[in-house]
Amino acid sequence: MKLTEVIRRPLVTEKTTVMKEDGRTLVFEVARQANKLDVKRAVEKLLGPKVASVRTSVAHGKQKRQGQFVGRRSDWKKAYVVLREGEKLPEFADNV
């Protein structure tokens, strides 16, 4: 898997913004097949800072209805990336 395919987008929510301001944690939506090592390599190569740890979790898709029709959103994976002590956040994280 290519490094550019591993990280899909940064997650910007109230919870992730507080995590970013309080510490050194960034949160990304990542590819479903990506493991922790893939995420660590992608962040270090593409964004620059050294990574201390990575936690991943799978968000299960919800069932949605439109009248009598039932559909399902797909599952997706997110990664909590903790940067090493002394590393500064990438430029894009300062603006978000």
mmCIF file with all atom_site columns, C-alpha atoms in Angstrom:
data_model
loop_
_atom_site.group_PDB
_atom_site.id
_atom_site.type_symbol
_atom_site.label_atom_id
_atom_site.label_alt_id
_atom_site.label_comp_id
_atom_site.label_asym_id
_atom_site.label_entity_id
_atom_site.label_seq_id
_atom_site.pdbx_PDB_ins_code
_atom_site.Cartn_x
_atom_site.Cartn_y
_atom_site.Cartn_z
_atom_site.occupancy
_atom_site.B_iso_or_equiv
_atom_site.pdbx_formal_charge
_atom_site.auth_seq_id
_atom_site.auth_comp_id
_atom_site.auth_asym_id
_atom_site.auth_atom_id
_atom_site.pdbx_PDB_model_num
ATOM 1  C CA . MET A 1 1  ? 0.000   0.000  0.000  1.00 0.00 ? 1  MET A CA 1
ATOM 2  C CA . LYS A 1 2  ? 1.348   3.467  -0.909 1.00 0.00 ? 2  LYS A CA 1
ATOM 3  C CA . LEU A 1 3  ? 2.004   5.954  1.867  1.00 0.00 ? 3  LEU A CA 1
ATOM 4  C CA . THR A 1 4  ? -0.377  8.462  0.297  1.00 0.00 ? 4  THR A CA 1
ATOM 5  C CA . GLU A 1 5  ? -3.195  5.900  0.398  1.00 0.00 ? 5  GLU A CA 1
ATOM 6  C CA . VAL A 1 6  ? -2.775  5.129  4.099  1.00 0.00 ? 6  VAL A CA 1
ATOM 7  C CA . ILE A 1 7  ? -3.827  8.536  5.475  1.00 0.00 ? 7  ILE A CA 1
ATOM 8  C CA . ARG A 1 8  ? -7.155  9.627  4.032  1.00 0.00 ? 8  ARG A CA 1
ATOM 9  C CA . ARG A 1 9  ? -7.819  12.869 5.941  1.00 0.00 ? 9  ARG A CA 1
ATOM 10 C CA . PRO A 1 10 ? -7.382  14.479 9.347  1.00 0.00 ? 10 PRO A CA 1
ATOM 11 C CA . LEU A 1 11 ? -10.433 14.221 11.594 1.00 0.00 ? 11 LEU A CA 1
ATOM 12 C CA . VAL A 1 12 ? -11.534 17.608 12.882 1.00 0.00 ? 12 VAL A CA 1
ATOM 13 C CA . THR A 1 13 ? -14.121 17.333 15.623 1.00 0.00 ? 13 THR A CA 1
ATOM 14 C CA . GLU A 1 14 ? -14.562 18.960 18.995 1.00 0.00 ? 14 GLU A CA 1
ATOM 15 C CA . LYS A 1 15 ? -12.967 15.981 20.745 1.00 0.00 ? 15 LYS A CA 1
ATOM 16 C CA . THR A 1 16 ? -9.954  15.765 18.410 1.00 0.00 ? 16 THR A CA 1
ATOM 17 C CA . THR A 1 17 ? -9.355  19.521 18.620 1.00 0.00 ? 17 THR A CA 1
ATOM 18 C CA . VAL A 1 18 ? -9.182  19.326 22.421 1.00 0.00 ? 18 VAL A CA 1
ATOM 19 C CA . MET A 1 19 ? -6.823  16.329 22.182 1.00 0.00 ? 19 MET A CA 1
ATOM 20 C CA . LYS A 1 20 ? -4.563  18.259 19.806 1.00 0.00 ? 20 LYS A CA 1
ATOM 21 C CA . GLU A 1 21 ? -4.465  21.362 22.030 1.00 0.00 ? 21 GLU A CA 1
ATOM 22 C CA . ASP A 1 22 ? -3.906  19.470 25.292 1.00 0.00 ? 22 ASP A CA 1
ATOM 23 C CA . GLY A 1 23 ? -1.124  17.212 24.110 1.00 0.00 ? 23 GLY A CA 1
ATOM 24 C CA . ARG A 1 24 ? 0.647   15.870 21.064 1.00 0.00 ? 24 ARG A CA 1
ATOM 25 C CA . THR A 1 25 ? -2.160  13.734 19.620 1.00 0.00 ? 25 THR A CA 1
ATOM 26 C CA . LEU A 1 26 ? -3.355  13.907 16.014 1.00 0.00 ? 26 LEU A CA 1
ATOM 27 C CA . VAL A 1 27 ? -6.323  11.929 14.675 1.00 0.00 ? 27 VAL A CA 1
ATOM 28 C CA . PHE A 1 28 ? -6.651  10.697 11.089 1.00 0.00 ? 28 PHE A CA 1
ATOM 29 C CA . GLU A 1 29 ? -9.066  8.663  9.040  1.00 0.00 ? 29 GLU A CA 1
ATOM 30 C CA . VAL A 1 30 ? -6.930  5.892  7.576  1.00 0.00 ? 30 VAL A CA 1
ATOM 31 C CA . ALA A 1 31 ? -7.358  3.065  5.090  1.00 0.00 ? 31 ALA A CA 1
ATOM 32 C CA . ARG A 1 32 ? -9.288  0.086  6.456  1.00 0.00 ? 32 ARG A CA 1
ATOM 33 C CA . GLN A 1 33 ? -6.419  -2.324 5.619  1.00 0.00 ? 33 GLN A CA 1
ATOM 34 C CA . ALA A 1 34 ? -3.682  -0.138 7.174  1.00 0.00 ? 34 ALA A CA 1
ATOM 35 C CA . ASN A 1 35 ? -2.025  -1.378 10.352 1.00 0.00 ? 35 ASN A CA 1
ATOM 36 C CA . LYS A 1 36 ? -0.206  0.609  13.040 1.00 0.00 ? 36 LYS A CA 1
ATOM 37 C CA . LEU A 1 37 ? 3.196   0.313  11.344 1.00 0.00 ? 37 LEU A CA 1
ATOM 38 C CA . ASP A 1 38 ? 1.771   1.598  8.044  1.00 0.00 ? 38 ASP A CA 1
ATOM 39 C CA . VAL A 1 39 ? 0.245   4.604  9.804  1.00 0.00 ? 39 VAL A CA 1
ATOM 40 C CA . LYS A 1 40 ? 3.483   5.360  11.685 1.00 0.00 ? 40 LYS A CA 1
ATOM 41 C CA . ARG A 1 41 ? 5.589   5.189  8.503  1.00 0.00 ? 41 ARG A CA 1
ATOM 42 C CA . ALA A 1 42 ? 3.134   7.366  6.565  1.00 0.00 ? 42 ALA A CA 1
ATOM 43 C CA . VAL A 1 43 ? 3.024   10.089 9.229  1.00 0.00 ? 43 VAL A CA 1
ATOM 44 C CA . GLU A 1 44 ? 6.801   10.185 9.626  1.00 0.00 ? 44 GLU A CA 1
ATOM 45 C CA . LYS A 1 45 ? 7.492   10.246 5.862  1.00 0.00 ? 45 LYS A CA 1
ATOM 46 C CA . LEU A 1 46 ? 4.703   12.582 4.754  1.00 0.00 ? 46 LEU A CA 1
ATOM 47 C CA . LEU A 1 47 ? 4.363   14.978 7.697  1.00 0.00 ? 47 LEU A CA 1
ATOM 48 C CA . GLY A 1 48 ? 7.820   14.915 9.298  1.00 0.00 ? 48 GLY A CA 1
ATOM 49 C CA . PRO A 1 49 ? 7.470   14.533 13.095 1.00 0.00 ? 49 PRO A CA 1
ATOM 50 C CA . LYS A 1 50 ? 8.556   11.346 14.856 1.00 0.00 ? 50 LYS A CA 1
ATOM 51 C CA . VAL A 1 51 ? 5.749   9.173  16.237 1.00 0.00 ? 51 VAL A CA 1
ATOM 52 C CA . ALA A 1 52 ? 5.727   7.777  19.781 1.00 0.00 ? 52 ALA A CA 1
ATOM 53 C CA . SER A 1 53 ? 2.644   5.559  19.501 1.00 0.00 ? 53 SER A CA 1
ATOM 54 C CA . VAL A 1 54 ? -0.372  4.776  17.344 1.00 0.00 ? 54 VAL A CA 1
ATOM 55 C CA . ARG A 1 55 ? -3.784  3.523  18.450 1.00 0.00 ? 55 ARG A CA 1
ATOM 56 C CA . THR A 1 56 ? -6.369  2.433  15.906 1.00 0.00 ? 56 THR A CA 1
ATOM 57 C CA . SER A 1 57 ? -10.078 1.799  16.128 1.00 0.00 ? 57 SER A CA 1
ATOM 58 C CA . VAL A 1 58 ? -12.758 0.749  13.679 1.00 0.00 ? 58 VAL A CA 1
ATOM 59 C CA . ALA A 1 59 ? -15.926 2.839  13.487 1.00 0.00 ? 59 ALA A CA 1
ATOM 60 C CA . HIS A 1 60 ? -18.764 0.639  12.336 1.00 0.00 ? 60 HIS A CA 1
ATOM 61 C CA . GLY A 1 61 ? -21.112 2.065  9.716  1.00 0.00 ? 61 GLY A CA 1
ATOM 62 C CA . LYS A 1 62 ? -24.670 2.926  10.630 1.00 0.00 ? 62 LYS A CA 1
ATOM 63 C CA . GLN A 1 63 ? -27.845 1.646  9.037  1.00 0.00 ? 63 GLN A CA 1
ATOM 64 C CA . LYS A 1 64 ? -29.761 4.452  7.344  1.00 0.00 ? 64 LYS A CA 1
ATOM 65 C CA . ARG A 1 65 ? -33.329 4.484  6.084  1.00 0.00 ? 65 ARG A CA 1
ATOM 66 C CA . GLN A 1 66 ? -35.053 6.585  3.467  1.00 0.00 ? 66 GLN A CA 1
ATOM 67 C CA . GLY A 1 67 ? -38.698 5.596  3.696  1.00 0.00 ? 67 GLY A CA 1
ATOM 68 C CA . GLN A 1 68 ? -38.950 1.868  3.052  1.00 0.00 ? 68 GLN A CA 1
ATOM 69 C CA . PHE A 1 69 ? -35.413 1.595  1.670  1.00 0.00 ? 69 PHE A CA 1
ATOM 70 C CA . VAL A 1 70 ? -32.644 0.525  4.024  1.00 0.00 ? 70 VAL A CA 1
ATOM 71 C CA . GLY A 1 71 ? -28.957 1.178  3.358  1.00 0.00 ? 71 GLY A CA 1
ATOM 72 C CA . ARG A 1 72 ? -25.750 0.893  5.305  1.00 0.00 ? 72 ARG A CA 1
ATOM 73 C CA . ARG A 1 73 ? -22.759 3.190  5.542  1.00 0.00 ? 73 ARG A CA 1
ATOM 74 C CA . SER A 1 74 ? -19.408 1.471  5.237  1.00 0.00 ? 74 SER A CA 1
ATOM 75 C CA . ASP A 1 75 ? -17.074 0.820  8.172  1.00 0.00 ? 75 ASP A CA 1
ATOM 76 C CA . TRP A 1 76 ? -14.007 3.059  8.480  1.00 0.00 ? 76 TRP A CA 1
ATOM 77 C CA . LYS A 1 77 ? -10.852 3.181  10.569 1.00 0.00 ? 77 LYS A CA 1
ATOM 78 C CA . LYS A 1 78 ? -9.319  6.007  12.565 1.00 0.00 ? 78 LYS A CA 1
ATOM 79 C CA . ALA A 1 79 ? -5.875  6.336  14.062 1.00 0.00 ? 79 ALA A CA 1
ATOM 80 C CA . TYR A 1 80 ? -4.786  8.306  17.130 1.00 0.00 ? 80 TYR A CA 1
ATOM 81 C CA . VAL A 1 81 ? -1.146  9.305  16.568 1.00 0.00 ? 81 VAL A CA 1
ATOM 82 C CA . VAL A 1 82 ? 0.889   10.510 19.566 1.00 0.00 ? 82 VAL A CA 1
ATOM 83 C CA . LEU A 1 83 ? 4.035   12.449 18.641 1.00 0.00 ? 83 LEU A CA 1
ATOM 84 C CA . ARG A 1 84 ? 7.307   12.122 20.541 1.00 0.00 ? 84 ARG A CA 1
ATOM 85 C CA . GLU A 1 85 ? 8.201   14.597 23.276 1.00 0.00 ? 85 GLU A CA 1
ATOM 86 C CA . GLY A 1 86 ? 9.650   17.782 21.792 1.00 0.00 ? 86 GLY A CA 1
ATOM 87 C CA . GLU A 1 87 ? 8.213   17.252 18.300 1.00 0.00 ? 87 GLU A CA 1
ATOM 88 C CA . LYS A 1 88 ? 6.093   20.068 16.958 1.00 0.00 ? 88 LYS A CA 1
ATOM 89 C CA . LEU A 1 89 ? 2.802   19.655 15.139 1.00 0.00 ? 89 LEU A CA 1
ATOM 90 C CA . PRO A 1 90 ? 2.795   19.799 11.323 1.00 0.00 ? 90 PRO A CA 1
ATOM 91 C CA . GLU A 1 91 ? 1.793   23.109 9.714  1.00 0.00 ? 91 GLU A CA 1
ATOM 92 C CA . PHE A 1 92 ? -1.674  21.952 8.659  1.00 0.00 ? 92 PHE A CA 1
ATOM 93 C CA . ALA A 1 93 ? -2.552  21.044 12.278 1.00 0.00 ? 93 ALA A CA 1
ATOM 94 C CA . ASP A 1 94 ? -1.946  24.611 13.465 1.00 0.00 ? 94 ASP A CA 1
ATOM 95 C CA . ASN A 1 95 ? -4.577  26.002 11.085 1.00 0.00 ? 95 ASN A CA 1
ATOM 96 C CA . VAL A 1 96 ? -7.231  23.389 11.785 1.00 0.00 ? 96 VAL A CA 1
#
